[in-house]
mmCIF file of C-alpha atoms and ligand atoms in Angstrom:
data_model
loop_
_atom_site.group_PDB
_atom_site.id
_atom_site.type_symbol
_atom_site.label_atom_id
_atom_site.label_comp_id
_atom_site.label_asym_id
_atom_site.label_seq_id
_atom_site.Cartn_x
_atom_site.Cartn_y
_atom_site.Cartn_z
ATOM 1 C CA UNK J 1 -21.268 4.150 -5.357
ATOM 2 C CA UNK J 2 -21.510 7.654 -3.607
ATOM 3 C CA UNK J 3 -20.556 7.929 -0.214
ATOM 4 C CA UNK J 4 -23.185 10.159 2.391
ATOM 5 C CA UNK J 5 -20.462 13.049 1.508
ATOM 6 C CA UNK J 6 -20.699 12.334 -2.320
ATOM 7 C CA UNK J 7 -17.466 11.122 -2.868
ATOM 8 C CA UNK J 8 -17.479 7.913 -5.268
ATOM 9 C CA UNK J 9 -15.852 5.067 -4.268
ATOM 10 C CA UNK J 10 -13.910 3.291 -7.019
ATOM 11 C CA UNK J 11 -10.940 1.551 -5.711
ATOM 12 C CA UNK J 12 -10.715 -1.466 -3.464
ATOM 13 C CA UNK J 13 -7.668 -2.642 -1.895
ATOM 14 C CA UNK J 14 -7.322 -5.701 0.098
ATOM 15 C CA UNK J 15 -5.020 -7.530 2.661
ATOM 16 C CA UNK J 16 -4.570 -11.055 1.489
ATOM 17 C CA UNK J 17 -2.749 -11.916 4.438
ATOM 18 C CA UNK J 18 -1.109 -10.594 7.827
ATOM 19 C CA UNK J 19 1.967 -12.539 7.060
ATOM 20 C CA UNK J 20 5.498 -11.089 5.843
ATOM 21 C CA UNK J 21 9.030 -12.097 4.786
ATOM 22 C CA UNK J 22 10.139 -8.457 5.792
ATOM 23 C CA UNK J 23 9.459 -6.608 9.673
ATOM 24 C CA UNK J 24 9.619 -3.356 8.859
ATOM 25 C CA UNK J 25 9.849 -1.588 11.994
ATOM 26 C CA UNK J 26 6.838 1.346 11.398
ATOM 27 C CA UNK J 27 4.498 -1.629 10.028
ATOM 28 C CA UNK J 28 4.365 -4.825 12.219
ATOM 29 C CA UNK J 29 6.195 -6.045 15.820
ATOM 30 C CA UNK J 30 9.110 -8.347 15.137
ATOM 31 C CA UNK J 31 7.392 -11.368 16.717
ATOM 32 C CA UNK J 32 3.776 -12.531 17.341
ATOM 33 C CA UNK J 33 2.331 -11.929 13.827
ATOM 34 C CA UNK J 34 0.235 -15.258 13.316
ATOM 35 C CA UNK J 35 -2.704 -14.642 15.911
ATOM 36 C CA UNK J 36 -5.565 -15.384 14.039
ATOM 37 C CA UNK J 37 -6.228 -18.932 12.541
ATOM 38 C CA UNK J 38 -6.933 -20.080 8.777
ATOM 39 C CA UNK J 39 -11.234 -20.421 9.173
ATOM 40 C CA UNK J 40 -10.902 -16.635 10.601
ATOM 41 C CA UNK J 41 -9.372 -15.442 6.948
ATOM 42 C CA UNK J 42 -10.834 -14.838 3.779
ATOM 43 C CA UNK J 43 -10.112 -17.969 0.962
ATOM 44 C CA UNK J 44 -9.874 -17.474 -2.413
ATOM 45 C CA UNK J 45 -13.393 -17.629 -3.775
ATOM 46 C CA UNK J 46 -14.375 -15.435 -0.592
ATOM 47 C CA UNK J 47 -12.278 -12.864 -2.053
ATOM 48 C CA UNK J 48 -13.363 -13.087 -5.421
ATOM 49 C CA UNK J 49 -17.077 -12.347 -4.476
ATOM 50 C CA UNK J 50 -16.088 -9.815 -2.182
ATOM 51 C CA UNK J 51 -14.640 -8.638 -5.538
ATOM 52 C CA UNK J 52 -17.631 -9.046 -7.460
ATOM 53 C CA UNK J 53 -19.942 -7.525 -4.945
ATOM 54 C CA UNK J 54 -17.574 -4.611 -5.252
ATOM 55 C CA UNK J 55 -17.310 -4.254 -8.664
ATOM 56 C CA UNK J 56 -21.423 -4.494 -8.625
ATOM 57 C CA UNK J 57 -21.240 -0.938 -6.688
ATOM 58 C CA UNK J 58 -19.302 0.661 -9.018
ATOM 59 C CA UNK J 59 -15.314 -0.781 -8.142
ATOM 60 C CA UNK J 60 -13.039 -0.434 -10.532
ATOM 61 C CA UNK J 61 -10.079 -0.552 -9.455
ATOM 62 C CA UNK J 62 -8.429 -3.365 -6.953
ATOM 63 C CA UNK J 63 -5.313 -3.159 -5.574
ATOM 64 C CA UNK J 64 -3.547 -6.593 -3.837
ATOM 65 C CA UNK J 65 -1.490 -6.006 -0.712
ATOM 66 C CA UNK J 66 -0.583 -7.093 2.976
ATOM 67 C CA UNK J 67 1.458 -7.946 4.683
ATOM 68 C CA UNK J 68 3.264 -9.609 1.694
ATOM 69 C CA UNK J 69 0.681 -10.450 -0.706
ATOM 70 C CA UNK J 70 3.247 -12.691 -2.585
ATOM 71 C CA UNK J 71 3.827 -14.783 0.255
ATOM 72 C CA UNK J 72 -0.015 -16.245 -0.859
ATOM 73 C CA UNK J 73 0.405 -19.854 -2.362
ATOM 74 C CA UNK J 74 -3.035 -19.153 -4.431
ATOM 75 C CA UNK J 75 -1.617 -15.687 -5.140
ATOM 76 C CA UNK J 76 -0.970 -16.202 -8.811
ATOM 77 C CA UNK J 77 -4.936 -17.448 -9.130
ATOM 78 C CA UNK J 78 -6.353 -14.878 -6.881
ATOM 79 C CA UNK J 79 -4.633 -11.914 -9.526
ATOM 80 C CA UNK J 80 -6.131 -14.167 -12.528
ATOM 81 C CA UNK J 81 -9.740 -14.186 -10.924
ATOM 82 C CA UNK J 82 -10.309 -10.553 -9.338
ATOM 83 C CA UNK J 83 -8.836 -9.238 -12.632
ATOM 84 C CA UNK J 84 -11.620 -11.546 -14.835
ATOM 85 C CA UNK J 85 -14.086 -9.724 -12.854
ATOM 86 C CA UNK J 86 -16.693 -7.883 -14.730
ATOM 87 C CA UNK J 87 -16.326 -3.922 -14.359
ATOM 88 C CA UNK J 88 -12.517 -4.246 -12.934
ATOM 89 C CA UNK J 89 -10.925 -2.335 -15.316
ATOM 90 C CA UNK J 90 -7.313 -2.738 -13.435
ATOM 91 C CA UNK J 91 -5.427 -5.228 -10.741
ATOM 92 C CA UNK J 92 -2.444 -3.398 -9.159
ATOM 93 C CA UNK J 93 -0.213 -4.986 -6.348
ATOM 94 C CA UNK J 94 1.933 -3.706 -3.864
ATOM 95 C CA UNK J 95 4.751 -6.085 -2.926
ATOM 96 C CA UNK J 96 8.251 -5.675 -1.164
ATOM 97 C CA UNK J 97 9.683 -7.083 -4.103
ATOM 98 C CA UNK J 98 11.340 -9.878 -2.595
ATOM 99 C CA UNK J 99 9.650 -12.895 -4.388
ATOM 100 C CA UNK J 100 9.205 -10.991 -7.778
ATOM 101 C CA UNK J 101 11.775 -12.993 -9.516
ATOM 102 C CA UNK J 102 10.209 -16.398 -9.175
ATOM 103 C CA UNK J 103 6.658 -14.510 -9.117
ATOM 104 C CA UNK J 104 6.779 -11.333 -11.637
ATOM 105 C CA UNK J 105 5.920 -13.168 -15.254
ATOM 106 C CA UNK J 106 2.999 -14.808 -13.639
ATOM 107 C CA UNK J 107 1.695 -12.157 -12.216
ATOM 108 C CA UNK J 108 1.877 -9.979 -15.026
ATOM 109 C CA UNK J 109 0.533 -12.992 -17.160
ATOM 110 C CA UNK J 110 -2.466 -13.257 -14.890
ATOM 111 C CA UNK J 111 -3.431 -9.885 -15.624
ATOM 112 C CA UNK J 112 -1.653 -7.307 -12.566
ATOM 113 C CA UNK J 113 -1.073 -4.361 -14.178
ATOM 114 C CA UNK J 114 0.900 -2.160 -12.053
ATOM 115 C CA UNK J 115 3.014 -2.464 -9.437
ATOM 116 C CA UNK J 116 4.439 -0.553 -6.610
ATOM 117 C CA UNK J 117 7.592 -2.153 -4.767
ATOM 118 C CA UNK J 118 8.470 -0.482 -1.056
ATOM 119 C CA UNK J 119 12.093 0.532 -0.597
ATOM 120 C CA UNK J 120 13.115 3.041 2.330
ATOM 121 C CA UNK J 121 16.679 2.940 2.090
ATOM 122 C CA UNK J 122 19.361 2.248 -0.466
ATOM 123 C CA UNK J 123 21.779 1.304 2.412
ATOM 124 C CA UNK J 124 22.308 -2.181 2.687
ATOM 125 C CA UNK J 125 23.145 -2.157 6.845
ATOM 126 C CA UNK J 126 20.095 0.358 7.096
ATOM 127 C CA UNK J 127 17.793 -2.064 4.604
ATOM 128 C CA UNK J 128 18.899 -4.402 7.103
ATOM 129 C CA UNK J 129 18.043 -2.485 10.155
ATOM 130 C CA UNK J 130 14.306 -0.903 8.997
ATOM 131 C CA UNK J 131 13.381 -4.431 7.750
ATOM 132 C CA UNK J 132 14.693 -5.976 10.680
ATOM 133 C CA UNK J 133 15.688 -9.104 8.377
ATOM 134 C CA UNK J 134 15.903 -8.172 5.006
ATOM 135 C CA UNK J 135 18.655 -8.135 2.096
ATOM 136 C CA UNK J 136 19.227 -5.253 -0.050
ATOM 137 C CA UNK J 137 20.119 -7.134 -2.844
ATOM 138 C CA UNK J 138 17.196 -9.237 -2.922
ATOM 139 C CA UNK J 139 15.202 -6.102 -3.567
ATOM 140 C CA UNK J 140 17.577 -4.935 -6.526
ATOM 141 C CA UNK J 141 16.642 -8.461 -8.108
ATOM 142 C CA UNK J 142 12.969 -7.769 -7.938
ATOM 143 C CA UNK J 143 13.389 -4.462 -8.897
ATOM 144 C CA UNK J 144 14.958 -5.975 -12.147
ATOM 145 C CA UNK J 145 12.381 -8.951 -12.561
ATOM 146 C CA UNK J 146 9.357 -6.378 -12.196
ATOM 147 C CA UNK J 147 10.861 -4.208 -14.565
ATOM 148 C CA UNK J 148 11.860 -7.108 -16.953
ATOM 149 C CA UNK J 149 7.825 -8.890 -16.846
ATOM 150 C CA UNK J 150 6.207 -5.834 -18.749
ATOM 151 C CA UNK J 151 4.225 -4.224 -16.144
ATOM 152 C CA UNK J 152 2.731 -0.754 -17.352
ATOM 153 C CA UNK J 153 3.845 0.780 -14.587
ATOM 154 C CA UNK J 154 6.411 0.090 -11.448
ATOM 155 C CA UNK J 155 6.744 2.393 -8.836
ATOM 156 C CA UNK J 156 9.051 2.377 -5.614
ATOM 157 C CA UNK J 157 7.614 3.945 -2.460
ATOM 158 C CA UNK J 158 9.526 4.966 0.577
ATOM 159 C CA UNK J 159 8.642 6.018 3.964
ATOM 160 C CA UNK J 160 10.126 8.942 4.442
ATOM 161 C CA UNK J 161 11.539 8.879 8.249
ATOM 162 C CA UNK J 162 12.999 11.997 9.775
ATOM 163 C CA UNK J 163 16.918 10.547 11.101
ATOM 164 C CA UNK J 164 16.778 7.579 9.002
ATOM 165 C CA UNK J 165 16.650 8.015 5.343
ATOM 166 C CA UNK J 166 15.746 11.597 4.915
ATOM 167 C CA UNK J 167 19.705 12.350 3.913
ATOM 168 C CA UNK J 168 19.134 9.500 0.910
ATOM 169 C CA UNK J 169 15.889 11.577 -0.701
ATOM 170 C CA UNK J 170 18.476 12.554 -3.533
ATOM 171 C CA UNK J 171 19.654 9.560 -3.833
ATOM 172 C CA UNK J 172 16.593 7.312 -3.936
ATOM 173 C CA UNK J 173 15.095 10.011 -6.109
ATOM 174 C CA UNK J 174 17.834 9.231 -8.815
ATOM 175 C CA UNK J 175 16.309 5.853 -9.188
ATOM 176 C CA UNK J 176 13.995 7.538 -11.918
ATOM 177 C CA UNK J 177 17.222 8.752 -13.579
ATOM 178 C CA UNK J 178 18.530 5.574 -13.673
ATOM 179 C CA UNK J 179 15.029 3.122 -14.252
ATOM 180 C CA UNK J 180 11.430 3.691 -16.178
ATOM 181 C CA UNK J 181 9.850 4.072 -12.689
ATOM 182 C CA UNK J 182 8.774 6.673 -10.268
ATOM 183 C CA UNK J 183 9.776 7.196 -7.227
ATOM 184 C CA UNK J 184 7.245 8.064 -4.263
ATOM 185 C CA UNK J 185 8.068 9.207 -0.929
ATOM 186 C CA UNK J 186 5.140 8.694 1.664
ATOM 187 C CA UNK J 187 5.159 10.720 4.909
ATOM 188 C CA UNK J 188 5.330 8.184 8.381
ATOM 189 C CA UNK J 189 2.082 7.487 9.613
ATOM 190 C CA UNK J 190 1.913 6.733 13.364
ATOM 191 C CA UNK J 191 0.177 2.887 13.536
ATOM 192 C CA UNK J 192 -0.538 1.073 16.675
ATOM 193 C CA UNK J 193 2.395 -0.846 17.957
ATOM 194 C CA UNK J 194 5.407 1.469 16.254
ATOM 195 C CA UNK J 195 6.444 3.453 18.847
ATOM 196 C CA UNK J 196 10.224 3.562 18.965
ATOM 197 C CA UNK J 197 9.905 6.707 16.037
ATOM 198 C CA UNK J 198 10.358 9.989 18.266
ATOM 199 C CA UNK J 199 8.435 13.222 16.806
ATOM 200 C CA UNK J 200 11.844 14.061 14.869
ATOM 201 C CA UNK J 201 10.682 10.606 12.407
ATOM 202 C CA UNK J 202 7.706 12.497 11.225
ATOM 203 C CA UNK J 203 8.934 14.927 8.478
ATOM 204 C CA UNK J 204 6.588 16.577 6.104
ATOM 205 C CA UNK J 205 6.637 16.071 2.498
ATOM 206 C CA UNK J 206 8.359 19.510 1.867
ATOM 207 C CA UNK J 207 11.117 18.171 3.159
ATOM 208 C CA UNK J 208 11.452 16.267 0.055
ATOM 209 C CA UNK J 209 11.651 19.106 -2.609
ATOM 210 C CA UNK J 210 14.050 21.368 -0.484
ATOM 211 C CA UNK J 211 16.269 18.858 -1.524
ATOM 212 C CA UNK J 212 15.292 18.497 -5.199
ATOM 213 C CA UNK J 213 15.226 22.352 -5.990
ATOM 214 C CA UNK J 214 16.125 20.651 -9.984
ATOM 215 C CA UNK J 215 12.243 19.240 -9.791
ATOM 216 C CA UNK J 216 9.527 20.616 -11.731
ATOM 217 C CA UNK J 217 5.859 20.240 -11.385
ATOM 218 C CA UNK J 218 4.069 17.819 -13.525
ATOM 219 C CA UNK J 219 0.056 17.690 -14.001
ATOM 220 C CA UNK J 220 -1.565 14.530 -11.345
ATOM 221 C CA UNK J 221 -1.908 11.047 -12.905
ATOM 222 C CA UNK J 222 -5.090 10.732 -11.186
ATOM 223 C CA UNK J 223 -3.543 9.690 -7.919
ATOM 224 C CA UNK J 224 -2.615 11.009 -4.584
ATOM 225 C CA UNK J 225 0.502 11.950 -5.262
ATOM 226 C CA UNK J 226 1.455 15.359 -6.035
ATOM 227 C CA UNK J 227 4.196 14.926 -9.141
ATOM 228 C CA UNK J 228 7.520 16.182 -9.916
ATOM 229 C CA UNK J 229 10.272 15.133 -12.388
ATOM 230 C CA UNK J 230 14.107 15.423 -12.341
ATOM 231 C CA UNK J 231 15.501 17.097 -15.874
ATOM 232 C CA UNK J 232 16.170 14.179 -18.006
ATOM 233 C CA UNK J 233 14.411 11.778 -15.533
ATOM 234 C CA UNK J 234 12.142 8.116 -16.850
ATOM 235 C CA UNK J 235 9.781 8.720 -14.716
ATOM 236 C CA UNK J 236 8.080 10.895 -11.843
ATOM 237 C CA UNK J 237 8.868 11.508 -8.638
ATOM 238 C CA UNK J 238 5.425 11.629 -5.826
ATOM 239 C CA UNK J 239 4.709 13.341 -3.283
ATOM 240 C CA UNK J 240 1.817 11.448 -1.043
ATOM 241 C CA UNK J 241 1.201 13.289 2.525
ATOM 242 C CA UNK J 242 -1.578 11.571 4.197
ATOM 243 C CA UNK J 243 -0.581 13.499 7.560
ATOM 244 C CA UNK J 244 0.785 17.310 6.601
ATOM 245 C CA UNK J 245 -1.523 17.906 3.618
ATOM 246 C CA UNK J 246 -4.028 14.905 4.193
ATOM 247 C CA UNK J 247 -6.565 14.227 1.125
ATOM 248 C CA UNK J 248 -9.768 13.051 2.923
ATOM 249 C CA UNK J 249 -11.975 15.062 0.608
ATOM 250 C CA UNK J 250 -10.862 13.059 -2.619
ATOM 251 C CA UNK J 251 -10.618 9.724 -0.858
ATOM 252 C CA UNK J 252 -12.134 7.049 -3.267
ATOM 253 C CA UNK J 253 -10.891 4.398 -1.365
ATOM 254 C CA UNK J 254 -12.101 1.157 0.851
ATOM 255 C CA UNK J 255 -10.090 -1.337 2.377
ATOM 256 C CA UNK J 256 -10.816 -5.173 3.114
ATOM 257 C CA UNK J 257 -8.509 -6.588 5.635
ATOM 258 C CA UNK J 258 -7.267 -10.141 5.297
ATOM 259 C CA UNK J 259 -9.701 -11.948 8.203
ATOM 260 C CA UNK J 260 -12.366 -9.919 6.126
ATOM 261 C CA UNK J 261 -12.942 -6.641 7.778
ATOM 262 C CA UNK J 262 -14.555 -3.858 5.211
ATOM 263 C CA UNK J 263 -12.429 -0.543 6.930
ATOM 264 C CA UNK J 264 -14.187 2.264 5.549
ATOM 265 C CA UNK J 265 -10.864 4.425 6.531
ATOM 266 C CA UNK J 266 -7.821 3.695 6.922
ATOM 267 C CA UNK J 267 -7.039 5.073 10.431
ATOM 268 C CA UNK J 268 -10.890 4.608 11.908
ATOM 269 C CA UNK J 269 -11.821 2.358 14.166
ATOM 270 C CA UNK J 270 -14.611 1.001 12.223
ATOM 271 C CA UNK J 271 -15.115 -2.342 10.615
ATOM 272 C CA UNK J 272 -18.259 -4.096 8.867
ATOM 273 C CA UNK J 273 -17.372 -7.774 8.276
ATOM 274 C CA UNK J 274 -18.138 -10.106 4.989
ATOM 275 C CA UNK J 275 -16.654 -13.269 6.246
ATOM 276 C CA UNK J 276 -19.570 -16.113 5.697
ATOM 277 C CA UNK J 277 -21.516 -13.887 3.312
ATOM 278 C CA UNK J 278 -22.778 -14.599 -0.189
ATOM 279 C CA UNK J 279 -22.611 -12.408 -2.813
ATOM 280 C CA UNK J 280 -25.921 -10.176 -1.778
ATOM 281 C CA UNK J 281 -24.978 -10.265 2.060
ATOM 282 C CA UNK J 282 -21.475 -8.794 0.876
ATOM 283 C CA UNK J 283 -23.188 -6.318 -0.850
ATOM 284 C CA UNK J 284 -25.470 -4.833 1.546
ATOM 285 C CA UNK J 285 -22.312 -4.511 3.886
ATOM 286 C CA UNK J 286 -20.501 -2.900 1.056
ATOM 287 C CA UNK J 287 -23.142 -0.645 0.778
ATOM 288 C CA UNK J 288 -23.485 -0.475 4.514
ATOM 289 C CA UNK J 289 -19.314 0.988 4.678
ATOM 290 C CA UNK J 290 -19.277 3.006 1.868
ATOM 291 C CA UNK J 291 -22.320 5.452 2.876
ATOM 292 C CA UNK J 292 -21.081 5.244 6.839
ATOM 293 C CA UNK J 293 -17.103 6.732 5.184
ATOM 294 C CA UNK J 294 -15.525 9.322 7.757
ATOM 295 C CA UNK J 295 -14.984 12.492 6.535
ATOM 296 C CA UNK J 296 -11.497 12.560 7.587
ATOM 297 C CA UNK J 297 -9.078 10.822 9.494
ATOM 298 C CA UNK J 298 -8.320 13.048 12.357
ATOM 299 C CA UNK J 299 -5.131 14.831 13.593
ATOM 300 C CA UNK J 300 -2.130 12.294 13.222
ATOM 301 C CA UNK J 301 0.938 13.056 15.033
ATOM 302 C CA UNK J 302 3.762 11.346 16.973
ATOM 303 C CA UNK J 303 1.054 11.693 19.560
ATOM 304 C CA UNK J 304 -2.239 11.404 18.125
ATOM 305 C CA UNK J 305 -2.060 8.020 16.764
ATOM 306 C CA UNK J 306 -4.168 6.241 14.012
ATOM 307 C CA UNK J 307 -7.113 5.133 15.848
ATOM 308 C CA UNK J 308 -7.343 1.854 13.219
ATOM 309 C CA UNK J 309 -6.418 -0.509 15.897
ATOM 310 C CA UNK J 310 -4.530 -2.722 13.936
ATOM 311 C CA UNK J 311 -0.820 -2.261 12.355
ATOM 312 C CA UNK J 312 -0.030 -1.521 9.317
ATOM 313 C CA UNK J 313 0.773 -4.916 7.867
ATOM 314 C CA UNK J 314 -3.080 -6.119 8.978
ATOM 315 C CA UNK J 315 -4.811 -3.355 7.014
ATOM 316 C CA UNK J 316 -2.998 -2.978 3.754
ATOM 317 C CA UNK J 317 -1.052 -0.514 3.189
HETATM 318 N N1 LIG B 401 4.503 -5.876 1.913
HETATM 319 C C1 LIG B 401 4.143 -5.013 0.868
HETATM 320 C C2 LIG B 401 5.094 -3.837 0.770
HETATM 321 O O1 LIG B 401 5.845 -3.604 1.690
HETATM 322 O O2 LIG B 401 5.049 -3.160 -0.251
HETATM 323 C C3 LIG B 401 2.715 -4.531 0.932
HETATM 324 C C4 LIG B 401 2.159 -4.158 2.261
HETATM 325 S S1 LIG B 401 2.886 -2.733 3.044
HETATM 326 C C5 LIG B 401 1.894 -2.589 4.490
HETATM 327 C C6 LIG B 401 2.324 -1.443 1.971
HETATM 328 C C7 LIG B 401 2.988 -0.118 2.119
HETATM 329 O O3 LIG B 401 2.653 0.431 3.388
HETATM 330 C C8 LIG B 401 4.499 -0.155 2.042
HETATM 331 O O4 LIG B 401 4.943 0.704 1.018
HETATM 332 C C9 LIG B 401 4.935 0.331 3.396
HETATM 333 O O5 LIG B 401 6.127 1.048 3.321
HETATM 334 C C10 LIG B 401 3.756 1.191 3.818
HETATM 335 N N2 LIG B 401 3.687 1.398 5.258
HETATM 336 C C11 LIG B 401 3.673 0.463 6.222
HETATM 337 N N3 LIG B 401 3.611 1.038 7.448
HETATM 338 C C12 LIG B 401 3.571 2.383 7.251
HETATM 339 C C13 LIG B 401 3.513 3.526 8.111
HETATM 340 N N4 LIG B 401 3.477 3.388 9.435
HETATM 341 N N5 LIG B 401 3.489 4.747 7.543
HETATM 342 C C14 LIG B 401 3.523 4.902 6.195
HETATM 343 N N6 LIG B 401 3.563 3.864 5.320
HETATM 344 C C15 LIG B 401 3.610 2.617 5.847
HETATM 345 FE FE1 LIG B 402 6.107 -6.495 5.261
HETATM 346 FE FE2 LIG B 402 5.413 -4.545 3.642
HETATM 347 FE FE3 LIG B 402 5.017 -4.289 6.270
HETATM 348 FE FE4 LIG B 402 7.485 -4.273 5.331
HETATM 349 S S1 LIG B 402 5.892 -2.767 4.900
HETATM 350 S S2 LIG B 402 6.739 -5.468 7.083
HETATM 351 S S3 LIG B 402 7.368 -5.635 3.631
HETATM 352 S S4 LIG B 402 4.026 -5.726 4.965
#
């Protein structure tokens, strides 16, 4: 479906939950995660006809994500069902890795096609730090179980935080030397409660290939991300800069959160809820978001702040 600006909206990505075995510090507060209750969230067959509803409009593409979407008991029949749906051509999830190795066969079994894995830092004491209580090592093992299940495509993303990792881009960016996967860094975006990031955390993109003069430019997969590869390199390295170079104007996006919000954009304010609705009632409010898109997102800076009103880890990133 066509949005009032004529933009077509393809590609749904949901929360399936708020909840997280990570705390990374520009995404969710350490404490105090858990505030809404179970009958506020979307179940399972929810989803799935928020799915279907979708897919009705002309969705088709889902991606899974959270919080941690692998954190989900159901979330191995959740991946099976949205990806049965008729027009959904492809089921991608975004996942800090972590539970991958008991997780990654299934998932790829059940039909997920792609997946993108979040890694900032190839430091174990800063892993440590940015995730407030993660293990470095835990991600290489679902780095190696993702890449081991067959997916068609694994790619790492990393915020890319002015004082923290920008001195690793070089190394992180080897990854594709080293793996069949491509490696995206995604400027800091300035969510809700996040505040201990001082204007120096916000770096633009560029910063990225002043430090990679080796990179060439490769044609777009079809994605945000403007592409590059090393000589030599398995895969691509992306460039995605929602804030210095922001790509409102191609946005085919919508997001459902996981207590069933319909956010037209990511860092508005608005929300048009599905939770109670049959299929037709999820429909109209589909239809309702898509033509009511913003045309933009507004200025974003350390201080003009995402007006979403909800952090990152309740939206879906
Ligand atoms: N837990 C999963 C993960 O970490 O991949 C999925 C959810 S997480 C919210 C999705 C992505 O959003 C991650 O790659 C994360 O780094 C990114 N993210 C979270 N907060 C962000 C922020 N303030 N600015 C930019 N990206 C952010
Ligand atoms: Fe959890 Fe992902 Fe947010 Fe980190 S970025 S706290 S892993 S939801």
């Amino acid at each position: 479906m066509f949005d009032k600006l004529g933009r077509d909206i393809t590609y749904l990505r949901i929360s399936l939950t708020d909840k997280c075995n990570l705390r990374c510090r520009y995404c969710m507060p350490a404490e105090g995660v858990c505030r809404r209750s179970h009958h506020e969230m979307m179940n399972e067959d929810e989803i799935v006809t928020a799915v279907e509803a979708a897919a009705s409009l002309g969705i088709r593409k889902v991606r899974l994500t959270g919080g941690e979407p692998l954190v989900k008991k159901n979330i191995v029949s959740i991946c099976r069902r949205v990806a049965a749906v008729e027009g959904i051509r492809e089921v991608c999830l975004t996942t800090n890795g972590i539970l991958l190795p008991q997780l990654g066969t299934q998932l790829r079994e059940a039909g997920v096609k792609r997946l993108n894995l979040s890694l900032d830092t190839l430091n174990p004491q800063k892993y440590a730090y940015i995730t407030r209580i993660g293990k470095l090592e835990q991600f290489h093992r679902g780095l190696e179980a993702a890449l081991e299940a067959g997916f068609e495509k694994v790619k790492i993303n990393a915020v890319l935080i002015g004082g923290f990792n920008d001195d690793e881009i070089k190394t992180l960016a080897n990854l594709t030397m080293m793996y069949p996967v491509d490696m995206r860094f995604i400027e800091l975006m300035p969510i809700q409660d996040h505040d201990e990031f001082g204007e120096g955390a916000y770096v633009p993109y560029s910063r990225v290939l002043e430090q990679l003069p080796e990179a060439i430019a490769v044609p777009p997969d079809g994605g945000v991300a403007k592409l590059y590869r090393l000589p030599g390199a398995k895969g691509n390295i992306g460039l995605i800069s929602p804030i210095s170079a922001h790509f409102c104007g191609e946005c085919n996006r919508i997001r459902l959160t996981a207590d069933g919000k319909l956010k037209p954009c990511l860092h508005a304010p608005d929300e048009f809820s599905l939770k109670g609705l049959d299929f037709e009632g999820m429909k109209a409010v589909f239809e309702q978001a898509i033509r009511n898109k913003p045309a933009w997102h507004g200025d974003l800076d350390a201080v003009n702040r995402s007006r979403a009103g909800r952090n990152m880890n309740e939206i879906g990133g």
